[in-house]
XYZ file of C-alpha atoms in Angstrom:
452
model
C 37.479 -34.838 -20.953
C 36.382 -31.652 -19.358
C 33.592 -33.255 -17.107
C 36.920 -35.616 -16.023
C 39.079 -32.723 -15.546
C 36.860 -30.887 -13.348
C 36.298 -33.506 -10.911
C 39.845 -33.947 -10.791
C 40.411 -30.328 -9.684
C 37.620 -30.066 -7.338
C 38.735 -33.489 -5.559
C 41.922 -32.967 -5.177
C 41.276 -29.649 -3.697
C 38.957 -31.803 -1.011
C 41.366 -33.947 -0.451
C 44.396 -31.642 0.101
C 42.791 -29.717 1.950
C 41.071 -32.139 4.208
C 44.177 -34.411 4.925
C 46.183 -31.000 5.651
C 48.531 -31.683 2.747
C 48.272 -27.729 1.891
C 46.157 -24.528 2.733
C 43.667 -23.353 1.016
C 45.480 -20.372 -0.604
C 47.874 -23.288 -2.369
C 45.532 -25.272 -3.062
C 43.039 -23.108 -4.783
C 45.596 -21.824 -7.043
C 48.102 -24.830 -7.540
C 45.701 -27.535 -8.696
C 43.469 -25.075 -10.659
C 46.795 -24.082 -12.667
C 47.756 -27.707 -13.265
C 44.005 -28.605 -14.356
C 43.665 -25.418 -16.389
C 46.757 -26.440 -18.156
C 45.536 -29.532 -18.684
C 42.522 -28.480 -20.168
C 44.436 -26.132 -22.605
C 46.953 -29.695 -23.566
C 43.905 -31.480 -24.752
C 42.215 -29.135 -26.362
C 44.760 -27.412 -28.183
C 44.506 -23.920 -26.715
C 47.334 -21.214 -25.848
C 48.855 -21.880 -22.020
C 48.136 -18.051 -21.507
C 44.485 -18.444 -21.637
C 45.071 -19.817 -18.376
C 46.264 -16.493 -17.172
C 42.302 -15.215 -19.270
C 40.778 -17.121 -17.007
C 42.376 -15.998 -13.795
C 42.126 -12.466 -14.442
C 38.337 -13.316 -15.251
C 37.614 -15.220 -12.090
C 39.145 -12.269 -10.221
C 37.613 -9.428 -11.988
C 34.703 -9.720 -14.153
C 33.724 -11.822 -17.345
C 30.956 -10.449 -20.227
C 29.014 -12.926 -21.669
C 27.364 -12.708 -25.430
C 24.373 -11.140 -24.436
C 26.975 -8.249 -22.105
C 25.742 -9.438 -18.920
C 29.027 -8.158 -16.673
C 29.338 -11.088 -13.879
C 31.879 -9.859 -10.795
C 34.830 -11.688 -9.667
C 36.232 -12.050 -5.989
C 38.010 -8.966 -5.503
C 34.747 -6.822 -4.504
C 34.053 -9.679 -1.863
C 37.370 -9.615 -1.337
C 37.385 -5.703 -0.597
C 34.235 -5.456 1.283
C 35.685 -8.589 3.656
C 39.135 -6.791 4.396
C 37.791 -3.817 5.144
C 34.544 -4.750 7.259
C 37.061 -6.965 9.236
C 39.152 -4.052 9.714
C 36.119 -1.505 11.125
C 34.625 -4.170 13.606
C 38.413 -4.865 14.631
C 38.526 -1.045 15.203
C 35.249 -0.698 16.622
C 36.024 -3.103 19.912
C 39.596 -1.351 20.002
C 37.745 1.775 21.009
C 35.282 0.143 23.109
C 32.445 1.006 21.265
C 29.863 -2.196 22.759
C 32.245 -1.476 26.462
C 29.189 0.521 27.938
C 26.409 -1.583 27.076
C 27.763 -4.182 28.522
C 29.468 -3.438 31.609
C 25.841 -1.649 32.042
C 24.143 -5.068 31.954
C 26.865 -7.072 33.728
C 26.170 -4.852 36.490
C 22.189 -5.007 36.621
C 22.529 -8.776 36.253
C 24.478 -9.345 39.926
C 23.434 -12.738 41.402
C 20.556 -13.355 39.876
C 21.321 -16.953 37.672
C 18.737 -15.898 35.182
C 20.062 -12.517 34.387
C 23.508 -13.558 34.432
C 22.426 -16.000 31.344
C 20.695 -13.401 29.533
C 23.282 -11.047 30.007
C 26.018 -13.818 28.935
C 24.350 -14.263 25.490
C 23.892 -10.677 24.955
C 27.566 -10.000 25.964
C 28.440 -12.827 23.767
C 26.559 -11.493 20.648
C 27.628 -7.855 20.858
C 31.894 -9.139 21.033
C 31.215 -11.701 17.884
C 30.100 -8.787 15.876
C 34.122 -8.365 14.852
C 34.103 -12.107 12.891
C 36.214 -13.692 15.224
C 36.048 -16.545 17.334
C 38.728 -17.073 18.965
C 38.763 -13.448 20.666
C 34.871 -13.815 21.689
C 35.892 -16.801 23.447
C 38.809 -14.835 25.373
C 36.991 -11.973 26.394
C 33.520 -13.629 27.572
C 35.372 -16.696 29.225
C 37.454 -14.414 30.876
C 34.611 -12.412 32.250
C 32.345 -15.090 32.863
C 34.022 -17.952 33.982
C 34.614 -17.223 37.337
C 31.531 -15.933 37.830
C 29.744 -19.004 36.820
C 31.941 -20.826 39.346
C 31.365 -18.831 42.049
C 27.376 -19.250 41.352
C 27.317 -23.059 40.645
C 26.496 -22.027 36.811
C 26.336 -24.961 34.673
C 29.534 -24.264 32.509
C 28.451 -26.029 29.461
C 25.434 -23.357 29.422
C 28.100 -20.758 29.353
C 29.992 -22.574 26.160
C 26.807 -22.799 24.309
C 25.880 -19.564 25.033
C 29.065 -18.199 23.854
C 29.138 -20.446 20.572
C 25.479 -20.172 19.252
C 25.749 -16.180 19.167
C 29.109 -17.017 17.340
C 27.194 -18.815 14.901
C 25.243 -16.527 14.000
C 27.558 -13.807 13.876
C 29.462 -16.108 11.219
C 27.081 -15.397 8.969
C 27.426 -11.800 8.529
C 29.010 -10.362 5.804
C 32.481 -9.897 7.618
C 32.247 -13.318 8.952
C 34.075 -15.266 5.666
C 31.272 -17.676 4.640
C 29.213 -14.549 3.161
C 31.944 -13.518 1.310
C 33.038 -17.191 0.016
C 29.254 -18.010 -1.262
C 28.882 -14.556 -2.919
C 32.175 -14.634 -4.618
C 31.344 -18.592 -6.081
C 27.620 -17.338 -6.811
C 29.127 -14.253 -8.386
C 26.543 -11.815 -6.227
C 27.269 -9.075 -3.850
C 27.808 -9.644 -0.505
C 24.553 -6.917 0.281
C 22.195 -9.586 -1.914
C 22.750 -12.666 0.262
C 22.539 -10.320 3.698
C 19.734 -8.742 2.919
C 18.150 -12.050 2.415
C 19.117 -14.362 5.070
C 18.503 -11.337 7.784
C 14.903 -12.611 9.116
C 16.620 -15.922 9.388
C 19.614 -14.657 11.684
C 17.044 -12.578 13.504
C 14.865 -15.525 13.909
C 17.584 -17.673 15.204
C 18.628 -14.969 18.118
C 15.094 -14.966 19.445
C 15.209 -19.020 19.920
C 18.984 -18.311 21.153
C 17.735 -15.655 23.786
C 14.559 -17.776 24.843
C 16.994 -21.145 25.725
C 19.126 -18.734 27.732
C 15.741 -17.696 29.695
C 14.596 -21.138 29.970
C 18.600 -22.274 30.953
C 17.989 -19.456 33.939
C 14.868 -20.778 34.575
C 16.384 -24.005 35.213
C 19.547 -22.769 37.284
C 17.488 -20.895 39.773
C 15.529 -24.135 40.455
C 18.765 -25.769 40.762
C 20.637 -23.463 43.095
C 17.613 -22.307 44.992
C 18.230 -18.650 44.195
C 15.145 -16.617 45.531
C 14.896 -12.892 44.018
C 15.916 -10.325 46.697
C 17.213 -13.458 48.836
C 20.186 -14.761 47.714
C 23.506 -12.868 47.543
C 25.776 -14.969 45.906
C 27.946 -12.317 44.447
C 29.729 -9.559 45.782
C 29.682 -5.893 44.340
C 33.573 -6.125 44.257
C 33.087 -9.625 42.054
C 31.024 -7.749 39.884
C 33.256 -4.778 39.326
C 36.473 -7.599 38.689
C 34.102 -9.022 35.814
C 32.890 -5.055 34.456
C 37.635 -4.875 34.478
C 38.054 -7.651 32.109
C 35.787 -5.723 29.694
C 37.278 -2.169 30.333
C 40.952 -3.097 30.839
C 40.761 -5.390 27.348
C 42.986 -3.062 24.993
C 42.929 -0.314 27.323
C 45.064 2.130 25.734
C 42.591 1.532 22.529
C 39.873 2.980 23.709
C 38.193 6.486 23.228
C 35.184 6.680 25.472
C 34.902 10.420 24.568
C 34.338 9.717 20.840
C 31.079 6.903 21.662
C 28.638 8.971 20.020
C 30.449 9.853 17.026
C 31.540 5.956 16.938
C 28.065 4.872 17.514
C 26.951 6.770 14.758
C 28.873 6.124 12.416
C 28.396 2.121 12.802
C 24.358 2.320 12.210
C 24.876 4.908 9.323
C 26.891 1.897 7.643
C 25.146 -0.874 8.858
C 21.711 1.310 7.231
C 23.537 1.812 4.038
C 24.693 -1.740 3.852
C 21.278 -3.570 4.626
C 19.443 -0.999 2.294
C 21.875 -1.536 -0.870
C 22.168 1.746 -1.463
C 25.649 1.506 -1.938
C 27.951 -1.376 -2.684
C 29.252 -3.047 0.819
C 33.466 -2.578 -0.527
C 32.677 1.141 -0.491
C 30.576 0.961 2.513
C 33.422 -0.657 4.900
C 36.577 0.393 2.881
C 35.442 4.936 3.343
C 34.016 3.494 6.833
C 37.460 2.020 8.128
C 38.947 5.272 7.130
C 36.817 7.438 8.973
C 36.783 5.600 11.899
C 40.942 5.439 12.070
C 41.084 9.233 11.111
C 38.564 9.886 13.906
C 40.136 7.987 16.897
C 43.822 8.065 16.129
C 46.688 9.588 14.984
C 48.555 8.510 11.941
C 51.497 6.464 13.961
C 48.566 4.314 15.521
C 46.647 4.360 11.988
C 49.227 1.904 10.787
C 49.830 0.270 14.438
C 45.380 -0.421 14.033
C 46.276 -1.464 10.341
C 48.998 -3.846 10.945
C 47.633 -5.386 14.306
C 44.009 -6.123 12.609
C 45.184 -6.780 9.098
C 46.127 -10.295 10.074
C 42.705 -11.812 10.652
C 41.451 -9.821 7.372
C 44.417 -11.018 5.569
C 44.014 -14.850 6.418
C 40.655 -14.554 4.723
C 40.822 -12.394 1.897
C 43.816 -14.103 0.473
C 41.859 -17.254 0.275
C 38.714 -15.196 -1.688
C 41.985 -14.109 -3.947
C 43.100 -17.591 -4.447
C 39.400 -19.042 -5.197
C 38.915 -16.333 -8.146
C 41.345 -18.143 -9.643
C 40.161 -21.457 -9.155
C 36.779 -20.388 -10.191
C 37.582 -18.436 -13.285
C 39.599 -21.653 -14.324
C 36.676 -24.204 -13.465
C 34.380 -21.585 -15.318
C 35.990 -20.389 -18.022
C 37.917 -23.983 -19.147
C 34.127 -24.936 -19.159
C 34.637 -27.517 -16.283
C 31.899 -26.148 -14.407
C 29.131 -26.277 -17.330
C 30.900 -29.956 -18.437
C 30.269 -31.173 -14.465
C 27.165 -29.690 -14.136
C 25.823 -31.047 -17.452
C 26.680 -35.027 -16.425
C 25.110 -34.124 -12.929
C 21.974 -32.841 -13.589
C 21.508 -35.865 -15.890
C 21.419 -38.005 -13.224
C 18.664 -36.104 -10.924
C 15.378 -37.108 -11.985
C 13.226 -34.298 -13.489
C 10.607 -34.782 -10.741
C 13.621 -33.918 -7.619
C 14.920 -31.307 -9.836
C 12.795 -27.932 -8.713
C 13.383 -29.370 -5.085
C 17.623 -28.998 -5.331
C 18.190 -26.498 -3.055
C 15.931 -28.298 -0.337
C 17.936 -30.884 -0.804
C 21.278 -29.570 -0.500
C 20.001 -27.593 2.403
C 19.956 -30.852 4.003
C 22.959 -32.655 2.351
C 25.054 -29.680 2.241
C 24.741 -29.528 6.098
C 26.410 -32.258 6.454
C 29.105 -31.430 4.442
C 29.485 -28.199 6.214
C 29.971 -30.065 9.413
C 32.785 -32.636 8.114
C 34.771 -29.891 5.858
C 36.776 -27.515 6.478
C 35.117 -23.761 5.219
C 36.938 -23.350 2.599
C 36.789 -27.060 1.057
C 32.316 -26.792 1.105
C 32.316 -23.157 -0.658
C 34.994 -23.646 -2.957
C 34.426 -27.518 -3.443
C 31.001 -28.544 -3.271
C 29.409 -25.186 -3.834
C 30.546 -24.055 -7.050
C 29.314 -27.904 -8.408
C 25.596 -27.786 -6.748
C 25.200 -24.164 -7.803
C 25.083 -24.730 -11.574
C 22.745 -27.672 -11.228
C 20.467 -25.352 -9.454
C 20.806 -23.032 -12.385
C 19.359 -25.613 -15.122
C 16.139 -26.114 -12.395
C 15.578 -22.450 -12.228
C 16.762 -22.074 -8.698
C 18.435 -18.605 -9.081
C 22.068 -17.875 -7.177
C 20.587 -16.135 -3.987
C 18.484 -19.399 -3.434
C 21.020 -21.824 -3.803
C 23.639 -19.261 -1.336
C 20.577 -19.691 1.546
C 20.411 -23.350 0.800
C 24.320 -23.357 1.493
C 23.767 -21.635 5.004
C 21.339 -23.615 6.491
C 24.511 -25.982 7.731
C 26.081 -23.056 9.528
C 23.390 -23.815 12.277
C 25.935 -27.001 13.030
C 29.061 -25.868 11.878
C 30.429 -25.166 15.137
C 30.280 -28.884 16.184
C 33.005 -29.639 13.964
C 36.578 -30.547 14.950
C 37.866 -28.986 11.814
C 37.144 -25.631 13.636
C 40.565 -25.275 15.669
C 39.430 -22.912 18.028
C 36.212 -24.901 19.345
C 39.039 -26.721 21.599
C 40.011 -23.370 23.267
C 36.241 -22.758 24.598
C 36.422 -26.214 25.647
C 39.057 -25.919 27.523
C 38.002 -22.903 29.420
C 34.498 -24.507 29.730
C 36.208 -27.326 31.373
C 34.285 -29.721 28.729
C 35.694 -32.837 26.897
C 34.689 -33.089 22.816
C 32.010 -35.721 23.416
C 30.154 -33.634 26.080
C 30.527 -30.819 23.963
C 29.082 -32.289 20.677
C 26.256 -33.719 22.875
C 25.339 -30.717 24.598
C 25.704 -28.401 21.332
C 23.556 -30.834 18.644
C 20.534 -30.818 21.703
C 20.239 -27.107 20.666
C 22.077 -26.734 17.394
C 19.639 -29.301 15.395
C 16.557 -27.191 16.239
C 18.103 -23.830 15.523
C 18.965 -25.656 11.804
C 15.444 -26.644 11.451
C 14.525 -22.559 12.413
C 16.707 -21.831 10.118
C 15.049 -24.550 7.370
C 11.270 -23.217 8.194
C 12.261 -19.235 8.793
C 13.990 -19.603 4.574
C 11.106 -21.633 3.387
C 8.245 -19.112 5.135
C 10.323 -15.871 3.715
C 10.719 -16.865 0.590
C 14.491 -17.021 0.103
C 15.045 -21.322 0.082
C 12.587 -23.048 -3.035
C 10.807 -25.955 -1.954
């Protein structure tokens, strides 16, 4: 009855989710009450063991042996508050220099202007949000393509596959989701799928060289021959960066601001200290630093929505994973479906669901493949040795073609300043989305971190 139970919960989850009945919050904690008290009907146990459960899924659980496993809320801490700094950080214009800097060197030069697109593009994603990377790099961009001839489905790509990447960093969300379901800190899985990420940016910059490459051809720009943009053009694209959030920024306190963001960023990749503690004294500093208390709480309430949106749904899922877990769901589920892998596929799992699991990234929403499909794989893994860091890279390989889904809402803002319809924009992303997932497949398997 458990094993039946379980896939109850996790399917109706998918499908609430997916047909838009409910959000994710609701339907994390809804259905995972109902099932839980289920589970405690048939079996005869007290309805407050539900509310066990919960508080285990959100805190910590001991096991016999006193292994302490974490729940969501240090996830859920480290993603608020590393939200919060990188909201902070582009408030007071800490990237502003570096790239007005470039946008200036790159003048009309088709090549440059690509390389200096997806570096642009790479240093605004660092804050976790879409939506706002497509703003700001549209807004500076966009005209300038157009007054070159720029191809401006290079531009879209060139602003999404950064944005892919930046994703997966630890304030992106999907970090945080997979650790919280694996039950790992946030540090573990970074540490590891770093080569991978840094991998990925080389191929990213070398198809923006090549894309220049190809542009120059095209427009028959000669070096030291062709102006095609004016020094005023160029100082109306450096304006959209400065004037973004002008009152925000504290030019006089770059050093200090600078500073501070590698001394975390050390700490964090190192695991010297735990990645809640890292962001949560970081934000602090940083709003004590730059402004005074009345815009403290104007920074707090203006970023906290973003951070808020997220964390509330790493909240919701400690519930609905200290139910699945400690009802026994999970072990029930896992039991019936590692009995029907053969022993021969079973060491190769987290290949597998490298490749499977890609898919599902692509057709589900985030929250619906690491709170629906992950926590099932993940304890199949465990009965073939794969260990919880493994089976997390195996669930990040998809993120490589996430961003061609139409379950991501904001896709159809960059496609509407990119002047591009869905189908040219799926086309043109898979040409260079598939290869970056098969970097992304070789770079895990080479390093270590994805089992073959």
């Amino acid at each position: 009855m458990l094993t039946v139970l379980g896939y109850i919960l996790i399917i109706a989850f998918l499908a609430l989710v997916i047909k838009k009945k409910t959000s994710a919050f609701t339907g994390l904690v809804v259905v995972s009450v109902i099932c839980g008290m289920a589970a405690c009907f048939f079996y005869g146990i007290p309805l407050e063991k539900v509310l066990d459960w919960i508080k285990e899924g959100l805190f910590y659980t001991v096991n016999d042996k006193g292994k302490v496993s974490l729940g969501t809320i240090n996830p859920t801490i480290m993603i608020l508050f590393a939200i919060l700094y990188f909201s902070i950080m582009m408030n007071v214009g800490l990237f502003d220099p570096l790239c007005v800097y470039l946008i200036r060197k790159a003048k009309g030069d088709p090549l440059k202007v690509l390389m200096v697109t997806v570096f642009t593009a790479s240093v605004v994603t660092l804050d976790g949000d879409g939506t706002t990377t497509i703003l700001i790099i549209t807004s500076a961009f966009v005209p300038l393509f157009k007054q070159m001839g720029i191809k401006l489905s290079y531009l879209a790509m060139l602003i999404i596959l950064p944005t892919s990447i930046g994703n997966c960093l630890p304030w992106g969300g999907p970090l945080a989701r997979a650790a919280a379901v694996l039950n790992l800190e946030v540090n573990e899985l970074f540490v590891q799928i770093l080569p991978i990420l840094a991998v990925a940016m080389i191929y990213i910059f070398i198809l923006a060289y090549f894309m220049g490459i190809s542009e120059r051809k095209r427009l028959g720009y000669v070096a030291g021959h062709s102006e095609v943009i004016s020094a005023e053009q160029i100082e109306e694209m450096v304006a959209v960066i400065r004037n973004h959030d002008k009152e925000l920024k504290r030019p006089n306190r770059f050093i200090f601001n600078l500073v501070l963001t590698i001394g975390m960023l050390v700490l964090l990749i190192m695991g010297l200290v735990s990645g809640a503690i890292v962001f949560l004294v970081g934000t602090a500093i940083a709003l004590a630093a730059n402004y005074n208390d009345k815009e403290q709480r104007d920074r707090i309430t203006a970023n906290g929505g973003d951070a808020i949106a997220v964390t509330s749904i790493i909240i919701a899922a400690g519930c609905f994973l200290g139910i699945l877990n400690g009802s026994g769901m999970s072990a029930a589920i896992a039991q019936h479906l590692a009995s029907l892998i053969p022993e021969s596929l079973g060491s190769h799992t987290a290949l597998i669901f490298a490749f499977i699991g890609s898919i599902a990234c692509y057709a589900l929403p985030v929250d619906a493949y690491y709170f629906g499909i992950l926590p099932v794989v993940a304890p199949i893994a465990y009965k073939f040795g794969i260990s919880p860091t493994e089976i997390g890279m195996a669930s990040f390989m998809g993120q490589a073609i996430r961003y061609a889904s139409p379950t991501v809402a904001w896709l159809f803002l960059l496609m509407d300043r990119t002047e591009m319809s869905f189908g040219e924009y799926q086309k043109e992303f898979f040409k260079y989305s598939i290869p970056m997932f098969f970097i992304f497949i070789v770079t895990a398997v080479l390093t270590g971190v994805l089992p073959v």
